[in-house]
mmCIF file of C-alpha atoms in Angstrom:
data_model
loop_
_atom_site.group_PDB
_atom_site.id
_atom_site.type_symbol
_atom_site.label_atom_id
_atom_site.label_comp_id
_atom_site.label_asym_id
_atom_site.label_seq_id
_atom_site.Cartn_x
_atom_site.Cartn_y
_atom_site.Cartn_z
ATOM 1 C CA MET A 1 -0.843 -80.050 70.003
ATOM 2 C CA GLU A 2 -2.273 -78.489 73.109
ATOM 3 C CA ALA A 3 -5.708 -79.371 71.834
ATOM 4 C CA THR A 4 -4.836 -83.061 71.512
ATOM 5 C CA ALA A 5 -3.252 -83.163 74.939
ATOM 6 C CA GLN A 6 -6.396 -81.689 76.390
ATOM 7 C CA THR A 7 -8.561 -84.309 74.734
ATOM 8 C CA ASP A 8 -6.313 -87.092 75.996
ATOM 9 C CA SER A 9 -6.550 -85.685 79.468
ATOM 10 C CA LEU A 10 -10.322 -85.590 79.289
ATOM 11 C CA VAL A 11 -10.424 -89.170 78.102
ATOM 12 C CA GLU A 12 -8.250 -90.184 81.042
ATOM 13 C CA GLN A 13 -10.712 -88.480 83.304
ATOM 14 C CA GLY A 14 -13.324 -90.874 81.994
ATOM 15 C CA VAL A 15 -14.971 -88.477 79.605
ATOM 16 C CA SER A 16 -16.034 -90.346 76.488
ATOM 17 C CA ALA A 17 -13.914 -89.340 73.528
ATOM 18 C CA THR A 18 -16.955 -89.422 71.300
ATOM 19 C CA LYS A 19 -18.682 -86.886 73.495
ATOM 20 C CA VAL A 20 -15.949 -84.301 73.627
ATOM 21 C CA MET A 21 -14.171 -82.423 70.928
ATOM 22 C CA VAL A 22 -11.775 -79.564 71.345
ATOM 23 C CA MET A 23 -12.698 -76.172 69.924
ATOM 24 C CA GLU A 24 -11.359 -75.556 66.463
ATOM 25 C CA GLN A 25 -8.170 -73.585 66.303
ATOM 26 C CA PRO A 26 -8.426 -70.296 64.432
ATOM 27 C CA GLY A 27 -8.311 -70.989 60.725
ATOM 28 C CA GLU A 28 -9.860 -74.425 60.990
ATOM 29 C CA GLY A 29 -13.218 -75.312 59.526
ATOM 30 C CA PRO A 30 -13.783 -75.905 55.821
ATOM 31 C CA ARG A 31 -10.798 -75.275 53.548
ATOM 32 C CA VAL A 32 -12.494 -75.767 50.232
ATOM 33 C CA ARG A 33 -16.115 -74.816 49.681
ATOM 34 C CA MET A 34 -18.049 -75.691 46.578
ATOM 35 C CA VAL A 35 -21.586 -74.915 45.443
ATOM 36 C CA LEU A 36 -22.880 -77.114 42.623
ATOM 37 C CA GLN A 37 -25.814 -76.408 40.321
ATOM 38 C CA GLN A 38 -27.244 -78.371 37.435
ATOM 39 C CA CYS A 39 -27.908 -76.396 34.268
ATOM 40 C CA MET A 40 -29.209 -76.761 30.734
ATOM 41 C CA GLY A 41 -26.899 -74.010 29.547
ATOM 42 C CA ALA A 42 -24.666 -71.240 30.879
ATOM 43 C CA GLN A 43 -22.494 -68.427 29.553
ATOM 44 C CA LEU A 44 -19.614 -66.783 31.412
ATOM 45 C CA MET A 45 -17.516 -63.747 30.527
ATOM 46 C CA VAL A 46 -13.826 -64.606 30.733
ATOM 47 C CA GLN A 47 -12.436 -61.355 29.338
ATOM 48 C CA PRO A 48 -14.125 -57.999 29.926
ATOM 49 C CA PRO A 49 -14.496 -55.627 26.990
ATOM 50 C CA ASP A 50 -11.394 -53.504 26.421
ATOM 51 C CA GLU A 51 -10.842 -50.503 24.109
ATOM 52 C CA GLY A 52 -12.451 -51.713 20.947
ATOM 53 C CA SER A 53 -12.304 -55.409 21.848
ATOM 54 C CA PRO A 54 -15.626 -56.985 22.677
ATOM 55 C CA PRO A 55 -15.956 -59.121 25.825
ATOM 56 C CA GLN A 56 -15.123 -62.806 25.500
ATOM 57 C CA PHE A 57 -17.434 -65.505 26.743
ATOM 58 C CA VAL A 58 -17.307 -69.249 27.267
ATOM 59 C CA GLU A 59 -20.419 -71.352 27.080
ATOM 60 C CA ILE A 60 -21.631 -74.747 28.218
ATOM 61 C CA ARG A 61 -24.704 -76.778 27.473
ATOM 62 C CA ARG A 62 -26.352 -79.274 29.837
ATOM 63 C CA GLY A 63 -24.147 -80.061 32.784
ATOM 64 C CA LEU A 64 -22.744 -78.753 36.010
ATOM 65 C CA ILE A 65 -21.874 -75.276 37.283
ATOM 66 C CA ILE A 66 -19.251 -75.344 40.030
ATOM 67 C CA TYR A 67 -18.653 -72.309 42.239
ATOM 68 C CA ILE A 68 -15.392 -72.892 44.066
ATOM 69 C CA CYS A 69 -13.673 -71.087 46.925
ATOM 70 C CA PHE A 70 -10.408 -71.860 48.680
ATOM 71 C CA LEU A 71 -9.978 -70.957 52.321
ATOM 72 C CA ARG A 72 -6.909 -70.819 54.529
ATOM 73 C CA GLY A 73 -5.308 -74.192 54.943
ATOM 74 C CA ALA A 74 -6.503 -75.490 51.557
ATOM 75 C CA THR A 75 -3.942 -77.805 49.982
ATOM 76 C CA LYS A 76 -3.254 -79.376 46.620
ATOM 77 C CA THR A 77 -4.321 -82.748 48.025
ATOM 78 C CA LEU A 78 -7.620 -81.374 49.250
ATOM 79 C CA THR A 79 -8.139 -79.608 45.942
ATOM 80 C CA GLU A 80 -7.640 -82.881 44.063
ATOM 81 C CA LYS A 81 -10.047 -84.634 46.408
ATOM 82 C CA MET A 82 -12.656 -81.936 45.846
ATOM 83 C CA ALA A 83 -12.250 -82.149 42.075
ATOM 84 C CA ARG A 84 -12.674 -85.955 42.167
ATOM 85 C CA THR A 85 -15.750 -85.504 44.328
ATOM 86 C CA ALA A 86 -17.335 -83.037 41.918
ATOM 87 C CA LEU A 87 -16.557 -85.353 39.005
ATOM 88 C CA THR A 88 -18.044 -88.442 40.614
ATOM 89 C CA VAL A 89 -20.871 -87.333 42.912
ATOM 90 C CA ARG A 90 -24.196 -88.443 41.445
ATOM 91 C CA LEU A 91 -26.197 -85.253 41.060
ATOM 92 C CA SER A 92 -26.978 -85.125 37.341
ATOM 93 C CA GLU A 93 -30.269 -86.451 36.051
ATOM 94 C CA SER A 94 -29.803 -88.754 33.088
ATOM 95 C CA ASP A 95 -32.388 -89.092 30.330
ATOM 96 C CA ASP A 96 -33.959 -92.088 32.061
ATOM 97 C CA GLY A 97 -34.295 -90.163 35.325
ATOM 98 C CA LYS A 98 -31.390 -91.780 37.157
ATOM 99 C CA LEU A 99 -28.864 -89.723 39.085
ATOM 100 C CA VAL A 100 -25.391 -90.088 37.631
ATOM 101 C CA SER A 101 -22.157 -88.144 37.893
ATOM 102 C CA VAL A 102 -21.502 -85.308 35.459
ATOM 103 C CA LEU A 103 -18.721 -87.442 34.009
ATOM 104 C CA ASP A 104 -21.059 -90.374 33.417
ATOM 105 C CA LEU A 105 -23.843 -88.202 32.004
ATOM 106 C CA PRO A 106 -21.584 -86.957 30.331
ATOM 107 C CA GLY A 107 -22.277 -83.280 30.841
ATOM 108 C CA ASP A 108 -20.405 -80.047 30.343
ATOM 109 C CA VAL A 109 -18.741 -78.359 33.315
ATOM 110 C CA LEU A 110 -18.441 -74.649 34.046
ATOM 111 C CA ILE A 111 -16.064 -73.778 36.881
ATOM 112 C CA ILE A 112 -16.509 -70.334 38.426
ATOM 113 C CA PRO A 113 -13.994 -69.022 40.976
ATOM 114 C CA GLN A 114 -16.023 -67.482 43.775
ATOM 115 C CA ALA A 115 -14.015 -65.984 46.614
ATOM 116 C CA THR A 116 -17.153 -64.472 48.158
ATOM 117 C CA LEU A 117 -18.206 -67.996 49.178
ATOM 118 C CA GLY A 118 -15.546 -67.805 51.884
ATOM 119 C CA GLY A 119 -17.313 -64.943 53.627
ATOM 120 C CA THR A 120 -18.449 -64.988 57.232
ATOM 121 C CA ILE A 121 -21.218 -62.689 58.351
ATOM 122 C CA LYS A 122 -20.455 -60.126 61.043
ATOM 123 C CA GLY A 123 -23.323 -57.802 61.801
ATOM 124 C CA LYS A 124 -24.488 -56.490 58.441
ATOM 125 C CA VAL A 125 -21.300 -57.095 56.483
ATOM 126 C CA MET A 126 -19.429 -60.124 55.235
ATOM 127 C CA GLN A 127 -15.801 -60.588 56.185
ATOM 128 C CA TYR A 128 -13.319 -62.645 54.213
ATOM 129 C CA HIS A 129 -10.551 -63.214 56.762
ATOM 130 C CA LYS A 130 -10.717 -66.949 56.236
ATOM 131 C CA ASN A 131 -10.034 -66.783 52.508
ATOM 132 C CA ILE A 132 -6.715 -68.030 51.230
ATOM 133 C CA ALA A 133 -4.133 -65.555 49.901
ATOM 134 C CA LYS A 134 -4.841 -64.632 46.292
ATOM 135 C CA GLU A 135 -1.684 -66.183 44.791
ATOM 136 C CA GLU A 136 -2.215 -69.470 46.587
ATOM 137 C CA GLY A 137 -5.862 -69.466 45.609
ATOM 138 C CA LEU A 138 -4.953 -68.973 41.976
ATOM 139 C CA GLN A 139 -2.566 -71.954 42.097
ATOM 140 C CA LEU A 140 -5.171 -74.244 43.625
ATOM 141 C CA TYR A 141 -7.823 -72.967 41.235
ATOM 142 C CA SER A 142 -5.569 -73.750 38.263
ATOM 143 C CA GLU A 143 -4.947 -77.211 39.695
ATOM 144 C CA PHE A 144 -8.674 -77.763 40.165
ATOM 145 C CA VAL A 145 -9.432 -76.728 36.576
ATOM 146 C CA SER A 146 -6.558 -78.816 35.265
ATOM 147 C CA ILE A 147 -7.933 -82.022 36.809
ATOM 148 C CA PHE A 148 -11.263 -81.488 35.073
ATOM 149 C CA ARG A 149 -9.660 -80.704 31.729
ATOM 150 C CA LYS A 150 -7.385 -83.746 31.832
ATOM 151 C CA THR A 151 -10.178 -86.039 32.949
ATOM 152 C CA TYR A 152 -12.443 -84.903 30.117
ATOM 153 C CA GLU A 153 -9.657 -85.060 27.544
ATOM 154 C CA ARG A 154 -8.884 -88.654 28.496
ATOM 155 C CA ASN A 155 -12.485 -89.817 28.684
ATOM 156 C CA ASP A 156 -13.718 -91.483 25.491
ATOM 157 C CA LYS A 157 -17.378 -90.718 26.148
ATOM 158 C CA CYS A 158 -16.591 -87.029 26.680
ATOM 159 C CA GLN A 159 -14.520 -86.957 23.512
ATOM 160 C CA THR A 160 -17.184 -88.710 21.434
ATOM 161 C CA THR A 161 -20.022 -86.536 22.691
ATOM 162 C CA GLY A 162 -18.005 -83.335 22.605
ATOM 163 C CA THR A 163 -18.710 -82.432 26.213
ATOM 164 C CA VAL A 164 -16.442 -79.692 27.468
ATOM 165 C CA VAL A 165 -14.938 -78.106 30.558
ATOM 166 C CA ARG A 166 -15.029 -74.306 30.666
ATOM 167 C CA TYR A 167 -13.867 -72.023 33.453
ATOM 168 C CA GLY A 168 -13.805 -68.459 34.603
ATOM 169 C CA THR A 169 -10.834 -66.143 35.014
ATOM 170 C CA TYR A 170 -9.624 -66.097 38.611
ATOM 171 C CA GLY A 171 -10.076 -62.674 40.210
ATOM 172 C CA ASN A 172 -12.515 -61.439 37.551
ATOM 173 C CA ARG A 173 -16.024 -60.223 38.075
ATOM 174 C CA GLN A 174 -18.036 -63.263 37.008
ATOM 175 C CA VAL A 175 -20.551 -61.894 34.532
ATOM 176 C CA PHE A 176 -22.766 -64.760 33.510
ATOM 177 C CA SER A 177 -26.165 -66.189 32.750
ATOM 178 C CA CYS A 178 -27.626 -69.649 33.139
ATOM 179 C CA GLN A 179 -30.724 -71.636 32.345
ATOM 180 C CA THR A 180 -31.780 -74.645 34.348
ATOM 181 C CA ASN A 181 -34.538 -77.220 34.655
ATOM 182 C CA GLY A 182 -33.814 -77.390 38.369
ATOM 183 C CA PRO A 183 -30.500 -76.260 39.876
ATOM 184 C CA TYR A 184 -30.526 -78.853 42.657
ATOM 185 C CA THR A 185 -28.090 -76.589 44.484
ATOM 186 C CA HIS A 186 -25.663 -78.526 46.679
ATOM 187 C CA LEU A 187 -22.998 -77.427 49.110
ATOM 188 C CA ILE A 188 -19.888 -79.554 49.605
ATOM 189 C CA GLU A 189 -17.157 -78.571 52.029
ATOM 190 C CA MET A 190 -13.862 -80.203 52.925
ATOM 191 C CA MET B 1 -29.389 -81.906 79.088
ATOM 192 C CA GLU B 2 -26.776 -84.589 79.419
ATOM 193 C CA ALA B 3 -24.474 -82.531 77.205
ATOM 194 C CA THR B 4 -24.712 -79.514 79.494
ATOM 195 C CA ALA B 5 -24.123 -81.579 82.607
ATOM 196 C CA GLN B 6 -21.043 -83.009 81.002
ATOM 197 C CA THR B 7 -19.665 -79.566 80.187
ATOM 198 C CA ASP B 8 -20.316 -78.371 83.737
ATOM 199 C CA SER B 9 -18.494 -81.398 85.060
ATOM 200 C CA LEU B 10 -15.508 -80.667 82.824
ATOM 201 C CA VAL B 11 -15.416 -77.073 83.994
ATOM 202 C CA GLU B 12 -15.417 -78.269 87.595
ATOM 203 C CA GLN B 13 -12.461 -80.425 86.723
ATOM 204 C CA GLY B 14 -10.592 -77.275 85.781
ATOM 205 C CA VAL B 15 -10.997 -77.622 82.047
ATOM 206 C CA SER B 16 -11.508 -74.199 80.503
ATOM 207 C CA ALA B 17 -15.027 -73.807 79.222
ATOM 208 C CA THR B 18 -13.738 -71.911 76.215
ATOM 209 C CA LYS B 19 -11.562 -74.820 75.201
ATOM 210 C CA VAL B 20 -14.134 -77.579 75.366
ATOM 211 C CA MET B 21 -17.403 -78.007 73.643
ATOM 212 C CA VAL B 22 -19.596 -81.014 73.714
ATOM 213 C CA MET B 23 -20.165 -82.892 70.470
ATOM 214 C CA GLU B 24 -23.247 -81.872 68.633
ATOM 215 C CA GLN B 25 -26.265 -84.014 69.235
ATOM 216 C CA PRO B 26 -27.686 -85.625 66.107
ATOM 217 C CA GLY B 27 -29.612 -83.006 64.205
ATOM 218 C CA GLU B 28 -27.482 -80.115 65.418
ATOM 219 C CA GLY B 29 -25.355 -78.006 63.106
ATOM 220 C CA PRO B 30 -26.920 -75.395 60.835
ATOM 221 C CA ARG B 31 -30.705 -75.282 60.913
ATOM 222 C CA VAL B 32 -31.237 -72.796 58.151
ATOM 223 C CA ARG B 33 -28.923 -72.577 55.166
ATOM 224 C CA MET B 34 -29.088 -69.820 52.604
ATOM 225 C CA VAL B 35 -27.144 -69.168 49.409
ATOM 226 C CA LEU B 36 -27.377 -65.601 48.103
ATOM 227 C CA GLN B 37 -26.601 -64.382 44.598
ATOM 228 C CA GLN B 38 -26.816 -60.940 43.052
ATOM 229 C CA CYS B 39 -28.564 -60.747 39.691
ATOM 230 C CA MET B 40 -29.566 -58.316 36.987
ATOM 231 C CA GLY B 41 -32.603 -60.400 36.166
ATOM 232 C CA ALA B 42 -34.111 -63.838 36.837
ATOM 233 C CA GLN B 43 -37.140 -65.874 35.823
ATOM 234 C CA LEU B 44 -38.610 -68.771 37.784
ATOM 235 C CA MET B 45 -41.357 -71.207 36.880
ATOM 236 C CA VAL B 46 -43.956 -71.350 39.661
ATOM 237 C CA GLN B 47 -46.497 -73.548 37.897
ATOM 238 C CA PRO B 48 -45.522 -76.312 35.481
ATOM 239 C CA PRO B 49 -47.455 -76.616 32.230
ATOM 240 C CA ASP B 50 -50.618 -78.652 32.603
ATOM 241 C CA GLU B 51 -53.017 -80.007 29.950
ATOM 242 C CA GLY B 52 -53.391 -77.023 27.704
ATOM 243 C CA SER B 53 -52.230 -74.483 30.309
ATOM 244 C CA PRO B 54 -48.828 -72.957 29.666
ATOM 245 C CA PRO B 55 -46.291 -72.838 32.506
ATOM 246 C CA GLN B 56 -46.413 -69.789 34.763
ATOM 247 C CA PHE B 57 -43.334 -67.767 35.579
ATOM 248 C CA VAL B 58 -42.399 -64.991 37.969
ATOM 249 C CA GLU B 59 -39.663 -62.547 37.108
ATOM 250 C CA ILE B 60 -37.384 -60.128 38.893
ATOM 251 C CA ARG B 61 -35.003 -57.448 37.694
ATOM 252 C CA ARG B 62 -31.837 -56.334 39.470
ATOM 253 C CA GLY B 63 -31.643 -57.696 42.987
ATOM 254 C CA LEU B 64 -31.093 -60.771 45.078
ATOM 255 C CA ILE B 65 -31.699 -64.475 44.510
ATOM 256 C CA ILE B 66 -32.100 -66.398 47.763
ATOM 257 C CA TYR B 67 -31.845 -70.184 47.832
ATOM 258 C CA ILE B 68 -33.197 -71.312 51.172
ATOM 259 C CA CYS B 69 -33.195 -74.657 52.966
ATOM 260 C CA PHE B 70 -34.566 -75.597 56.378
ATOM 261 C CA LEU B 71 -32.920 -78.361 58.348
ATOM 262 C CA ARG B 72 -34.033 -80.266 61.425
ATOM 263 C CA GLY B 73 -34.376 -78.014 64.413
ATOM 264 C CA ALA B 74 -35.192 -74.909 62.352
ATOM 265 C CA THR B 75 -37.672 -72.688 64.166
ATOM 266 C CA LYS B 76 -39.894 -69.716 63.373
ATOM 267 C CA THR B 77 -37.552 -67.480 65.385
ATOM 268 C CA LEU B 78 -34.516 -68.612 63.432
ATOM 269 C CA THR B 79 -36.421 -68.210 60.184
ATOM 270 C CA GLU B 80 -37.284 -64.619 61.100
ATOM 271 C CA LYS B 81 -33.667 -63.942 62.005
ATOM 272 C CA MET B 82 -32.496 -65.360 58.689
ATOM 273 C CA ALA B 83 -35.008 -63.255 56.765
ATOM 274 C CA ARG B 84 -33.878 -60.083 58.596
ATOM 275 C CA THR B 85 -30.285 -61.010 57.836
ATOM 276 C CA ALA B 86 -30.959 -61.440 54.127
ATOM 277 C CA LEU B 87 -32.841 -58.146 54.060
ATOM 278 C CA THR B 88 -30.122 -56.163 55.788
ATOM 279 C CA VAL B 89 -26.761 -57.739 54.904
ATOM 280 C CA ARG B 90 -24.817 -55.383 52.637
ATOM 281 C CA LEU B 91 -24.117 -57.417 49.520
ATOM 282 C CA SER B 92 -25.744 -55.382 46.755
ATOM 283 C CA GLU B 93 -23.672 -52.951 44.725
ATOM 284 C CA SER B 94 -25.355 -49.569 44.458
ATOM 285 C CA ASP B 95 -24.909 -47.313 41.424
ATOM 286 C CA ASP B 96 -22.066 -45.468 43.136
ATOM 287 C CA GLY B 97 -20.237 -48.716 43.877
ATOM 288 C CA LYS B 98 -21.089 -48.937 47.571
ATOM 289 C CA LEU B 99 -22.327 -52.148 49.130
ATOM 290 C CA VAL B 100 -25.835 -51.773 50.509
ATOM 291 C CA SER B 101 -28.580 -54.146 51.552
ATOM 292 C CA VAL B 102 -31.100 -55.311 48.960
ATOM 293 C CA LEU B 103 -33.716 -53.340 50.883
ATOM 294 C CA ASP B 104 -31.668 -50.140 50.694
ATOM 295 C CA LEU B 105 -30.771 -50.609 47.013
ATOM 296 C CA PRO B 106 -33.748 -51.190 46.687
ATOM 297 C CA GLY B 107 -33.626 -54.367 44.639
ATOM 298 C CA ASP B 108 -36.015 -57.144 43.738
ATOM 299 C CA VAL B 109 -35.889 -60.441 45.602
ATOM 300 C CA LEU B 110 -36.429 -63.938 44.254
ATOM 301 C CA ILE B 111 -36.756 -66.626 46.910
ATOM 302 C CA ILE B 112 -36.183 -70.199 45.757
ATOM 303 C CA PRO B 113 -36.874 -73.130 48.094
ATOM 304 C CA GLN B 114 -33.941 -75.492 47.753
ATOM 305 C CA ALA B 115 -34.116 -78.623 49.857
ATOM 306 C CA THR B 116 -31.057 -80.074 48.124
ATOM 307 C CA LEU B 117 -28.940 -77.517 49.999
ATOM 308 C CA GLY B 118 -29.452 -79.638 53.118
ATOM 309 C CA GLY B 119 -27.595 -82.566 51.589
ATOM 310 C CA THR B 120 -24.568 -84.233 53.117
ATOM 311 C CA ILE B 121 -22.195 -86.179 50.918
ATOM 312 C CA LYS B 122 -21.705 -89.860 51.628
ATOM 313 C CA GLY B 123 -19.461 -91.606 49.143
ATOM 314 C CA LYS B 124 -20.810 -90.676 45.736
ATOM 315 C CA VAL B 125 -24.325 -89.755 46.783
ATOM 316 C CA MET B 126 -25.933 -86.986 48.740
ATOM 317 C CA GLN B 127 -28.115 -87.811 51.716
ATOM 318 C CA TYR B 128 -30.823 -85.552 53.094
ATOM 319 C CA HIS B 129 -31.364 -87.000 56.566
ATOM 320 C CA LYS B 130 -30.826 -83.601 58.138
ATOM 321 C CA ASN B 131 -33.591 -81.886 56.195
ATOM 322 C CA ILE B 132 -36.690 -80.839 58.057
ATOM 323 C CA ALA B 133 -39.974 -82.664 57.471
ATOM 324 C CA LYS B 134 -41.742 -81.354 54.390
ATOM 325 C CA GLU B 135 -44.790 -79.911 56.177
ATOM 326 C CA GLU B 136 -42.664 -78.052 58.710
ATOM 327 C CA GLY B 137 -40.387 -76.810 55.955
ATOM 328 C CA LEU B 138 -43.362 -75.464 54.034
ATOM 329 C CA GLN B 139 -44.565 -73.555 57.107
ATOM 330 C CA LEU B 140 -41.172 -71.977 57.700
ATOM 331 C CA TYR B 141 -40.768 -71.225 54.009
ATOM 332 C CA SER B 142 -44.152 -69.454 53.964
ATOM 333 C CA GLU B 143 -43.100 -67.493 57.045
ATOM 334 C CA PHE B 144 -39.794 -66.539 55.398
ATOM 335 C CA VAL B 145 -41.534 -65.339 52.235
ATOM 336 C CA SER B 146 -44.159 -63.487 54.258
ATOM 337 C CA ILE B 147 -41.529 -61.409 56.084
ATOM 338 C CA PHE B 148 -40.055 -60.269 52.770
ATOM 339 C CA ARG B 149 -43.458 -59.444 51.293
ATOM 340 C CA LYS B 150 -44.571 -57.451 54.322
ATOM 341 C CA THR B 151 -41.271 -55.603 54.557
ATOM 342 C CA TYR B 152 -41.403 -54.594 50.914
ATOM 343 C CA GLU B 153 -45.096 -53.640 51.088
ATOM 344 C CA ARG B 154 -44.431 -51.335 54.033
ATOM 345 C CA ASN B 155 -41.269 -49.771 52.629
ATOM 346 C CA ASP B 156 -41.863 -46.456 50.870
ATOM 347 C CA LYS B 157 -38.772 -46.722 48.674
ATOM 348 C CA CYS B 158 -39.789 -50.181 47.503
ATOM 349 C CA GLN B 159 -43.307 -48.967 46.792
ATOM 350 C CA THR B 160 -42.098 -45.888 44.879
ATOM 351 C CA THR B 161 -39.586 -47.799 42.790
ATOM 352 C CA GLY B 162 -41.845 -50.767 42.242
ATOM 353 C CA THR B 163 -39.337 -53.314 43.514
ATOM 354 C CA VAL B 164 -40.893 -56.688 44.151
ATOM 355 C CA VAL B 165 -40.551 -59.933 46.071
ATOM 356 C CA ARG B 166 -41.162 -63.086 44.072
ATOM 357 C CA TYR B 167 -40.858 -66.683 45.226
ATOM 358 C CA GLY B 168 -40.927 -70.237 44.059
ATOM 359 C CA THR B 169 -43.445 -72.944 44.837
ATOM 360 C CA TYR B 170 -42.277 -75.144 47.693
ATOM 361 C CA GLY B 171 -41.641 -78.710 46.579
ATOM 362 C CA ASN B 172 -41.570 -77.861 42.862
ATOM 363 C CA ARG B 173 -38.746 -78.434 40.447
ATOM 364 C CA GLN B 174 -37.221 -74.962 40.233
ATOM 365 C CA VAL B 175 -36.996 -74.289 36.493
ATOM 366 C CA PHE B 176 -35.301 -70.943 36.090
ATOM 367 C CA SER B 177 -32.824 -68.689 34.382
ATOM 368 C CA CYS B 178 -30.770 -65.756 35.594
ATOM 369 C CA GLN B 179 -28.426 -63.088 34.334
ATOM 370 C CA THR B 180 -25.830 -61.472 36.520
ATOM 371 C CA ASN B 181 -22.985 -58.978 36.437
ATOM 372 C CA GLY B 182 -21.315 -60.950 39.208
ATOM 373 C CA PRO B 183 -23.232 -63.344 41.467
ATOM 374 C CA TYR B 184 -21.057 -62.688 44.519
ATOM 375 C CA THR B 185 -22.317 -66.004 45.860
ATOM 376 C CA HIS B 186 -22.530 -66.054 49.661
ATOM 377 C CA LEU B 187 -23.395 -68.775 52.121
ATOM 378 C CA ILE B 188 -25.088 -67.900 55.397
ATOM 379 C CA GLU B 189 -25.967 -70.531 57.958
ATOM 380 C CA MET B 190 -27.688 -70.317 61.335
#
């Protein structure tokens, strides 16, 4: 509120609105951060080994690895927007060399919750003050995963080709391996 | 210049300097972007196969994978600062569970040039207008790698334990694989 009033006042004073912006309030900045990598295959542990039970893994073939982190202020709406973006942004190389979306490829998707992505460096340590509360993060993460699963389930091409969506366990240590012909690492923030 | 004059003028008008900042000029924003991941092992192709010659790979064991991207306005000074940051930030889990720097671990380092990290999303495609010119990027990349190599060469613990710095070929497709007990993916921008 105060911030807007200040901007208005500056504009009245003849300061171009395009030249001035008010400092972000604490907690502003990106609310969802995503790192995307292309892969030819990846394996992720979703259940650590436990007294006699071996660890459980999920696996994908060619497709997209999505590291996702929710920060304070992240909402369901923003989460949906981010999921749609990841599904439709043209970053996957098709067989004829064109860039298409992972959905159009169609390629597998591996979603990895990655709270560390919300870190801010301070001196020699990372701080995670901007991360969302764990419970809220889990809700948004589940929502994010759900959009991918539904989209793939309803997509004929995905069904015919057997492409899959796999995802990590929120809060777990993400033990995994991947193989890629070029990760083409991208950062998308909202 | 103009931007500074404008801020001064606003301050004279009684607008708190801490509340107002002038819009970034085109090309401002982060100038070096780095994504860090912890690994237990990684392999990177540094020379694609060529008429009869097999591809050449470099390999690291436990340590740090650094994806690095230089954007417009990146300088040698900033590159040095980023390298020092990556060397000293405490993100590596030591055997007793403490977080230490990769240099103190000591752990191997794999540096991967990753121009795609400079992308900005526009609709369904990524644009790379903010990336530095290729020649300049190569110079800064070489500088970045050089700092790691020299630091490791001069460090007794690294020499004794045989920890190494490996790096990708600038401009190449980065064919690689990695294994991790938890990537703890971090983003650092300067």
